[in-house]
Amino acid sequence: MRAKTTEGREISLKQETPDGLKTSIRGPVFVPGDAGYEESRTVWNAMIDRRPALAARCLGTADVIAAVKFARENDLLLCIKGGGHNIAGLAVADGALMLDLSLMRGVWVDPAAKIAHAQAGCLLGDVDRETQVHGLATVLGFVSLTGIAGLTVGGGFGYLTRRWGWTSDNVVGMDVVTADARLVRASSDENADLFWGLRGGGGNFGIVTGIDYALYPVGPEIVGGLVAWPASEAPKVLELYRTLSAKAPRELTLVAFMRPAPPAPWLPKEMHGQPIVALLACYSGSPAEGEKVVAPIKSFGKPIGDVLVRRPYAQMQMLLDATQPKGRRYYWKSEYLPRIEPALCEKVIEHAAKIRSPYSAVILFQIEGALNRLAPDHSPVGNRDARYVLNIAGSWEGAEEDRTNIDWAREAWKDMKPFSTGGTYLNFLSEGEGPERTEAALGKGLRRLADIKAKWDPENVFRTNRNIKPA
Ligand SMILES: Cc1cc2nc3c(=O)[nH]c(=O)nc-3n(C[C@H](O)[C@H](O)[C@H](O)COP(=O)(O)OP(=O)(O)OC[C@H]3O[C@@H](n4cnc5c(N)ncnc54)[C@H](O)[C@@H]3O)c2cc1C
């Protein structure tokens, strides 16, 4: 059986090697050919097709510790899979021992302390489901099938970011298995340097097995959803987005996007596949106030569809799930923006008109608010000058269309990059984006992260990520 060492050297594993791992962990261990192996190694982005030598489906922290020990004793490359949603496929590596945490999905809520403890294999929807029982929520992302661990260690933003900052700003503690297979606690009181690194520096410093999030009263009912217009209305709709978002209260998050209309039941059949512009809104305060705040959107021009209504917050968190299915091919280019300029809106319209697939989109996310009020070095996510995120999101089906769609995304990005703050989001980096893009994401924090890496992972055991070399 072929495998890889930490340094990437090809080795062959003895037939009996996996048995040692099987006896030391409670969850199942798969090798190529086993039922379960394919499911375990498959990630969201079908562009990624990598084959680990071993996949260990951990059932708890003890399994993670045992698997790390095993990897160290046998000098095996390690990779960590949470939700498997990383666009660059960082969760899987050829020849590695993959720690698949997807069975670790427990969530415990302490409503009095307003803290949720979530196991690291949770998807965002798992956490929302449990916290909403108490009318509480933390800051998570826009698609409920994304993994909490990758999202949190890379930063994280969603509908509540304007009120409470990056997801990682809302972490109060983490349980972490280190490169030398010890379980430690990371919080502002314990191992504060490790805690700092894990709140935005990616999976470089240890394997998180549990995350404690601060919770806030949200919902259960909010006002949220979508309004769409034909793309011919885009100049006016994007101007509305620009002006409304600039003065929107923190409870309101606005997202604008352009794409070919999906075959959604709330859009007229004759518009399916036709270019549209849409606004996605979520008002997470009182529904009565929310209805007033979103009225200018609902009454703007002649929408072709409007599902911006009172709805459960947990449902809002799943609204986009069907548009981002596992198994399509994806390539993204992304930048932080300091503001929305009219000239940028013109570029959005120009490049949306050149979309080459029924699924691709140009998206503007609003994130301005709480994150801008914290000090630049509050966490490694930095980018405290970012007020919007531009995502040029290529999505298509066949491998033969890779070139066309990747070229579309790259050309649009080149043209819109001048509007950037100069920073980009670590968690939106696609395969093939070089170290200069990690630098654009982590900026000045990189030096401090390299010191933390040298202390907690001097041999760079955790390297299948946006890697930071130990100082
Ligand atoms: C459809 C879609 C929608 C998205 N929407 C948002 C959004 O709204 N907001 C946002 O901020 N991001 C969003 N993202 C980006 C998302 O944050 C990243 O893709 C993130 O990596 C997903 O986490 P995961 O656990 O699924 O990652 P995986 O692919 O499982 O893992 C990726 C990497 O994360 C690290 N990692 C994973 N688990 C652990 C762990 N337990 N301990 C330490 N490191 C770990 C490792 O380095 C690993 O290689 C979205 C992605 C997709 C595909």
PDB file of N, CA and C in Angstrom, residues 42-94:
ATOM      1  N   THR A  42     -14.317  11.861  -0.240  1.00  0.00           N
ATOM      2  CA  THR A  42     -14.931  12.783  -1.200  1.00  0.00           C
ATOM      3  C   THR A  42     -15.287  14.100  -0.518  1.00  0.00           C
ATOM      4  N   VAL A  43     -14.863  15.201  -1.151  1.00  0.00           N
ATOM      5  CA  VAL A  43     -15.163  16.516  -0.582  1.00  0.00           C
ATOM      6  C   VAL A  43     -16.154  17.251  -1.479  1.00  0.00           C
ATOM      7  N   TRP A  44     -16.558  18.426  -1.032  1.00  0.00           N
ATOM      8  CA  TRP A  44     -17.605  19.214  -1.700  1.00  0.00           C
ATOM      9  C   TRP A  44     -17.249  19.557  -3.150  1.00  0.00           C
ATOM     10  N   ASN A  45     -15.997  19.959  -3.374  1.00  0.00           N
ATOM     11  CA  ASN A  45     -15.582  20.420  -4.705  1.00  0.00           C
ATOM     12  C   ASN A  45     -15.100  19.229  -5.536  1.00  0.00           C
ATOM     13  N   ALA A  46     -15.825  18.901  -6.614  1.00  0.00           N
ATOM     14  CA  ALA A  46     -15.470  17.732  -7.428  1.00  0.00           C
ATOM     15  C   ALA A  46     -14.172  17.925  -8.219  1.00  0.00           C
ATOM     16  N   MET A  47     -13.610  19.139  -8.214  1.00  0.00           N
ATOM     17  CA  MET A  47     -12.287  19.342  -8.836  1.00  0.00           C
ATOM     18  C   MET A  47     -11.208  18.593  -8.042  1.00  0.00           C
ATOM     19  N   ILE A  48     -11.517  18.298  -6.785  1.00  0.00           N
ATOM     20  CA  ILE A  48     -10.527  17.680  -5.895  1.00  0.00           C
ATOM     21  C   ILE A  48     -10.757  16.168  -5.870  1.00  0.00           C
ATOM     22  N   ASP A  49      -9.720  15.418  -6.282  1.00  0.00           N
ATOM     23  CA  ASP A  49      -9.855  13.970  -6.362  1.00  0.00           C
ATOM     24  C   ASP A  49      -8.581  13.345  -5.783  1.00  0.00           C
ATOM     25  N   ARG A  50      -8.468  13.359  -4.460  1.00  0.00           N
ATOM     26  CA  ARG A  50      -7.233  12.879  -3.824  1.00  0.00           C
ATOM     27  C   ARG A  50      -7.518  11.617  -3.030  1.00  0.00           C
ATOM     28  N   ARG A  51      -6.480  10.785  -2.915  1.00  0.00           N
ATOM     29  CA  ARG A  51      -6.656   9.464  -2.306  1.00  0.00           C
ATOM     30  C   ARG A  51      -5.727   9.288  -1.109  1.00  0.00           C
ATOM     31  N   PRO A  52      -6.269   9.499   0.099  1.00  0.00           N
ATOM     32  CA  PRO A  52      -5.456   9.208   1.290  1.00  0.00           C
ATOM     33  C   PRO A  52      -5.138   7.710   1.354  1.00  0.00           C
ATOM     34  N   ALA A  53      -4.055   7.360   2.049  1.00  0.00           N
ATOM     35  CA  ALA A  53      -3.728   5.938   2.219  1.00  0.00           C
ATOM     36  C   ALA A  53      -4.678   5.308   3.234  1.00  0.00           C
ATOM     37  N   LEU A  54      -5.027   6.091   4.258  1.00  0.00           N
ATOM     38  CA  LEU A  54      -5.889   5.609   5.343  1.00  0.00           C
ATOM     39  C   LEU A  54      -6.866   6.713   5.723  1.00  0.00           C
ATOM     40  N   ALA A  55      -8.095   6.331   6.014  1.00  0.00           N
ATOM     41  CA  ALA A  55      -9.059   7.312   6.511  1.00  0.00           C
ATOM     42  C   ALA A  55      -9.565   6.825   7.857  1.00  0.00           C
ATOM     43  N   ALA A  56      -9.326   7.620   8.911  1.00  0.00           N
ATOM     44  CA  ALA A  56      -9.755   7.243  10.264  1.00  0.00           C
ATOM     45  C   ALA A  56     -10.942   8.095  10.647  1.00  0.00           C
ATOM     46  N   ARG A  57     -12.105   7.467  10.780  1.00  0.00           N
ATOM     47  CA  ARG A  57     -13.313   8.216  11.175  1.00  0.00           C
ATOM     48  C   ARG A  57     -13.374   8.262  12.689  1.00  0.00           C
ATOM     49  N   CYS A  58     -12.862   9.336  13.247  1.00  0.00           N
ATOM     50  CA  CYS A  58     -12.749   9.436  14.700  1.00  0.00           C
ATOM     51  C   CYS A  58     -14.123   9.615  15.341  1.00  0.00           C
ATOM     52  N   LEU A  59     -14.278   9.007  16.521  1.00  0.00           N
ATOM     53  CA  LEU A  59     -15.549   9.149  17.257  1.00  0.00           C
ATOM     54  C   LEU A  59     -15.425  10.072  18.449  1.00  0.00           C
ATOM     55  N   GLY A  60     -14.217  10.505  18.759  1.00  0.00           N
ATOM     56  CA  GLY A  60     -14.037  11.393  19.905  1.00  0.00           C
ATOM     57  C   GLY A  60     -12.593  11.832  20.005  1.00  0.00           C
ATOM     58  N   THR A  61     -12.329  12.643  21.025  1.00  0.00           N
ATOM     59  CA  THR A  61     -10.980  13.199  21.216  1.00  0.00           C
ATOM     60  C   THR A  61      -9.943  12.087  21.395  1.00  0.00           C
ATOM     61  N   ALA A  62     -10.316  11.017  22.091  1.00  0.00           N
ATOM     62  CA  ALA A  62      -9.351   9.928  22.322  1.00  0.00           C
ATOM     63  C   ALA A  62      -8.916   9.310  20.989  1.00  0.00           C
ATOM     64  N   ASP A  63      -9.845   9.205  20.052  1.00  0.00           N
ATOM     65  CA  ASP A  63      -9.490   8.681  18.713  1.00  0.00           C
ATOM     66  C   ASP A  63      -8.521   9.631  18.001  1.00  0.00           C
ATOM     67  N   VAL A  64      -8.757  10.926  18.152  1.00  0.00           N
ATOM     68  CA  VAL A  64      -7.877  11.906  17.486  1.00  0.00           C
ATOM     69  C   VAL A  64      -6.459  11.786  18.057  1.00  0.00           C
ATOM     70  N   ILE A  65      -6.386  11.684  19.391  1.00  0.00           N
ATOM     71  CA  ILE A  65      -5.062  11.552  20.033  1.00  0.00           C
ATOM     72  C   ILE A  65      -4.362  10.289  19.520  1.00  0.00           C
ATOM     73  N   ALA A  66      -5.104   9.178  19.488  1.00  0.00           N
ATOM     74  CA  ALA A  66      -4.508   7.903  19.058  1.00  0.00           C
ATOM     75  C   ALA A  66      -4.055   7.970  17.594  1.00  0.00           C
ATOM     76  N   ALA A  67      -4.858   8.626  16.770  1.00  0.00           N
ATOM     77  CA  ALA A  67      -4.509   8.709  15.343  1.00  0.00           C
ATOM     78  C   ALA A  67      -3.286   9.595  15.124  1.00  0.00           C
ATOM     79  N   VAL A  68      -3.185  10.682  15.896  1.00  0.00           N
ATOM     80  CA  VAL A  68      -1.996  11.543  15.758  1.00  0.00           C
ATOM     81  C   VAL A  68      -0.753  10.767  16.212  1.00  0.00           C
ATOM     82  N   LYS A  69      -0.876  10.041  17.313  1.00  0.00           N
ATOM     83  CA  LYS A  69       0.258   9.222  17.789  1.00  0.00           C
ATOM     84  C   LYS A  69       0.687   8.236  16.708  1.00  0.00           C
ATOM     85  N   PHE A  70      -0.311   7.581  16.124  1.00  0.00           N
ATOM     86  CA  PHE A  70      -0.034   6.577  15.089  1.00  0.00           C
ATOM     87  C   PHE A  70       0.684   7.219  13.895  1.00  0.00           C
ATOM     88  N   ALA A  71       0.197   8.382  13.486  1.00  0.00           N
ATOM     89  CA  ALA A  71       0.816   9.076  12.344  1.00  0.00           C
ATOM     90  C   ALA A  71       2.263   9.431  12.666  1.00  0.00           C
ATOM     91  N   ARG A  72       2.508   9.896  13.910  1.00  0.00           N
ATOM     92  CA  ARG A  72       3.870  10.285  14.290  1.00  0.00           C
ATOM     93  C   ARG A  72       4.787   9.062  14.347  1.00  0.00           C
ATOM     94  N   GLU A  73       4.287   7.960  14.931  1.00  0.00           N
ATOM     95  CA  GLU A  73       5.126   6.758  15.059  1.00  0.00           C
ATOM     96  C   GLU A  73       5.482   6.163  13.701  1.00  0.00           C
ATOM     97  N   ASN A  74       4.566   6.307  12.737  1.00  0.00           N
ATOM     98  CA  ASN A  74       4.794   5.709  11.410  1.00  0.00           C
ATOM     99  C   ASN A  74       5.220   6.750  10.379  1.00  0.00           C
ATOM    100  N   ASP A  75       5.517   7.962  10.833  1.00  0.00           N
ATOM    101  CA  ASP A  75       5.893   9.081   9.964  1.00  0.00           C
ATOM    102  C   ASP A  75       4.970   9.195   8.748  1.00  0.00           C
ATOM    103  N   LEU A  76       3.681   9.341   9.047  1.00  0.00           N
ATOM    104  CA  LEU A  76       2.704   9.474   7.962  1.00  0.00           C
ATOM    105  C   LEU A  76       2.211  10.915   7.866  1.00  0.00           C
ATOM    106  N   LEU A  77       2.065  11.379   6.639  1.00  0.00           N
ATOM    107  CA  LEU A  77       1.471  12.687   6.411  1.00  0.00           C
ATOM    108  C   LEU A  77       0.050  12.673   6.974  1.00  0.00           C
ATOM    109  N   LEU A  78      -0.322  13.774   7.648  1.00  0.00           N
ATOM    110  CA  LEU A  78      -1.668  13.867   8.238  1.00  0.00           C
ATOM    111  C   LEU A  78      -2.514  14.874   7.477  1.00  0.00           C
ATOM    112  N   CYS A  79      -3.790  14.597   7.309  1.00  0.00           N
ATOM    113  CA  CYS A  79      -4.703  15.664   6.872  1.00  0.00           C
ATOM    114  C   CYS A  79      -5.986  15.555   7.705  1.00  0.00           C
ATOM    115  N   ILE A  80      -6.687  16.697   7.830  1.00  0.00           N
ATOM    116  CA  ILE A  80      -7.830  16.785   8.741  1.00  0.00           C
ATOM    117  C   ILE A  80      -9.066  17.174   7.961  1.00  0.00           C
ATOM    118  N   LYS A  81     -10.104  16.362   8.076  1.00  0.00           N
ATOM    119  CA  LYS A  81     -11.357  16.698   7.404  1.00  0.00           C
ATOM    120  C   LYS A  81     -12.434  17.030   8.437  1.00  0.00           C
ATOM    121  N   GLY A  82     -12.990  18.245   8.312  1.00  0.00           N
ATOM    122  CA  GLY A  82     -14.140  18.620   9.130  1.00  0.00           C
ATOM    123  C   GLY A  82     -15.390  18.407   8.293  1.00  0.00           C
ATOM    124  N   GLY A  83     -15.897  19.506   7.703  1.00  0.00           N
ATOM    125  CA  GLY A  83     -17.066  19.399   6.832  1.00  0.00           C
ATOM    126  C   GLY A  83     -16.707  19.094   5.386  1.00  0.00           C
ATOM    127  N   GLY A  84     -15.411  19.098   5.047  1.00  0.00           N
ATOM    128  CA  GLY A  84     -14.981  18.809   3.674  1.00  0.00           C
ATOM    129  C   GLY A  84     -15.387  19.882   2.672  1.00  0.00           C
ATOM    130  N   HIS A  85     -15.649  21.105   3.169  1.00  0.00           N
ATOM    131  CA  HIS A  85     -16.151  22.160   2.281  1.00  0.00           C
ATOM    132  C   HIS A  85     -15.073  23.097   1.782  1.00  0.00           C
ATOM    133  N   ASN A  86     -13.831  22.872   2.168  1.00  0.00           N
ATOM    134  CA  ASN A  86     -12.815  23.809   1.703  1.00  0.00           C
ATOM    135  C   ASN A  86     -12.706  23.756   0.187  1.00  0.00           C
ATOM    136  N   ILE A  87     -12.773  24.927  -0.446  1.00  0.00           N
ATOM    137  CA  ILE A  87     -12.788  25.001  -1.917  1.00  0.00           C
ATOM    138  C   ILE A  87     -11.523  24.405  -2.524  1.00  0.00           C
ATOM    139  N   ALA A  88     -10.384  24.552  -1.818  1.00  0.00           N
ATOM    140  CA  ALA A  88      -9.114  24.022  -2.326  1.00  0.00           C
ATOM    141  C   ALA A  88      -8.916  22.557  -1.930  1.00  0.00           C
ATOM    142  N   GLY A  89      -9.873  21.991  -1.233  1.00  0.00           N
ATOM    143  CA  GLY A  89      -9.778  20.570  -0.865  1.00  0.00           C
ATOM    144  C   GLY A  89      -8.698  20.285   0.157  1.00  0.00           C
ATOM    145  N   LEU A  90      -8.445  21.246   1.063  1.00  0.00           N
ATOM    146  CA  LEU A  90      -7.357  21.074   2.035  1.00  0.00           C
ATOM    147  C   LEU A  90      -7.570  19.878   2.961  1.00  0.00           C
ATOM    148  N   ALA A  91      -8.798  19.366   3.010  1.00  0.00           N
ATOM    149  CA  ALA A  91      -9.096  18.268   3.929  1.00  0.00           C
ATOM    150  C   ALA A  91      -8.483  16.938   3.486  1.00  0.00           C
ATOM    151  N   VAL A  92      -8.176  16.802   2.203  1.00  0.00           N
ATOM    152  CA  VAL A  92      -7.674  15.503   1.723  1.00  0.00           C
ATOM    153  C   VAL A  92      -6.320  15.657   1.035  1.00  0.00           C
ATOM    154  N   ALA A  93      -5.450  14.667   1.265  1.00  0.00           N
ATOM    155  CA  ALA A  93      -4.134  14.671   0.623  1.00  0.00           C
ATOM    156  C   ALA A  93      -3.801  13.259   0.173  1.00  0.00           C
ATOM    157  N   ASP A  94      -3.182  13.156  -0.995  1.00  0.00           N
ATOM    158  CA  ASP A  94      -2.777  11.848  -1.509  1.00  0.00           C
ATOM    159  C   ASP A  94      -1.804  11.180  -0.550  1.00  0.00           C
TER     160      ASP A  94
END
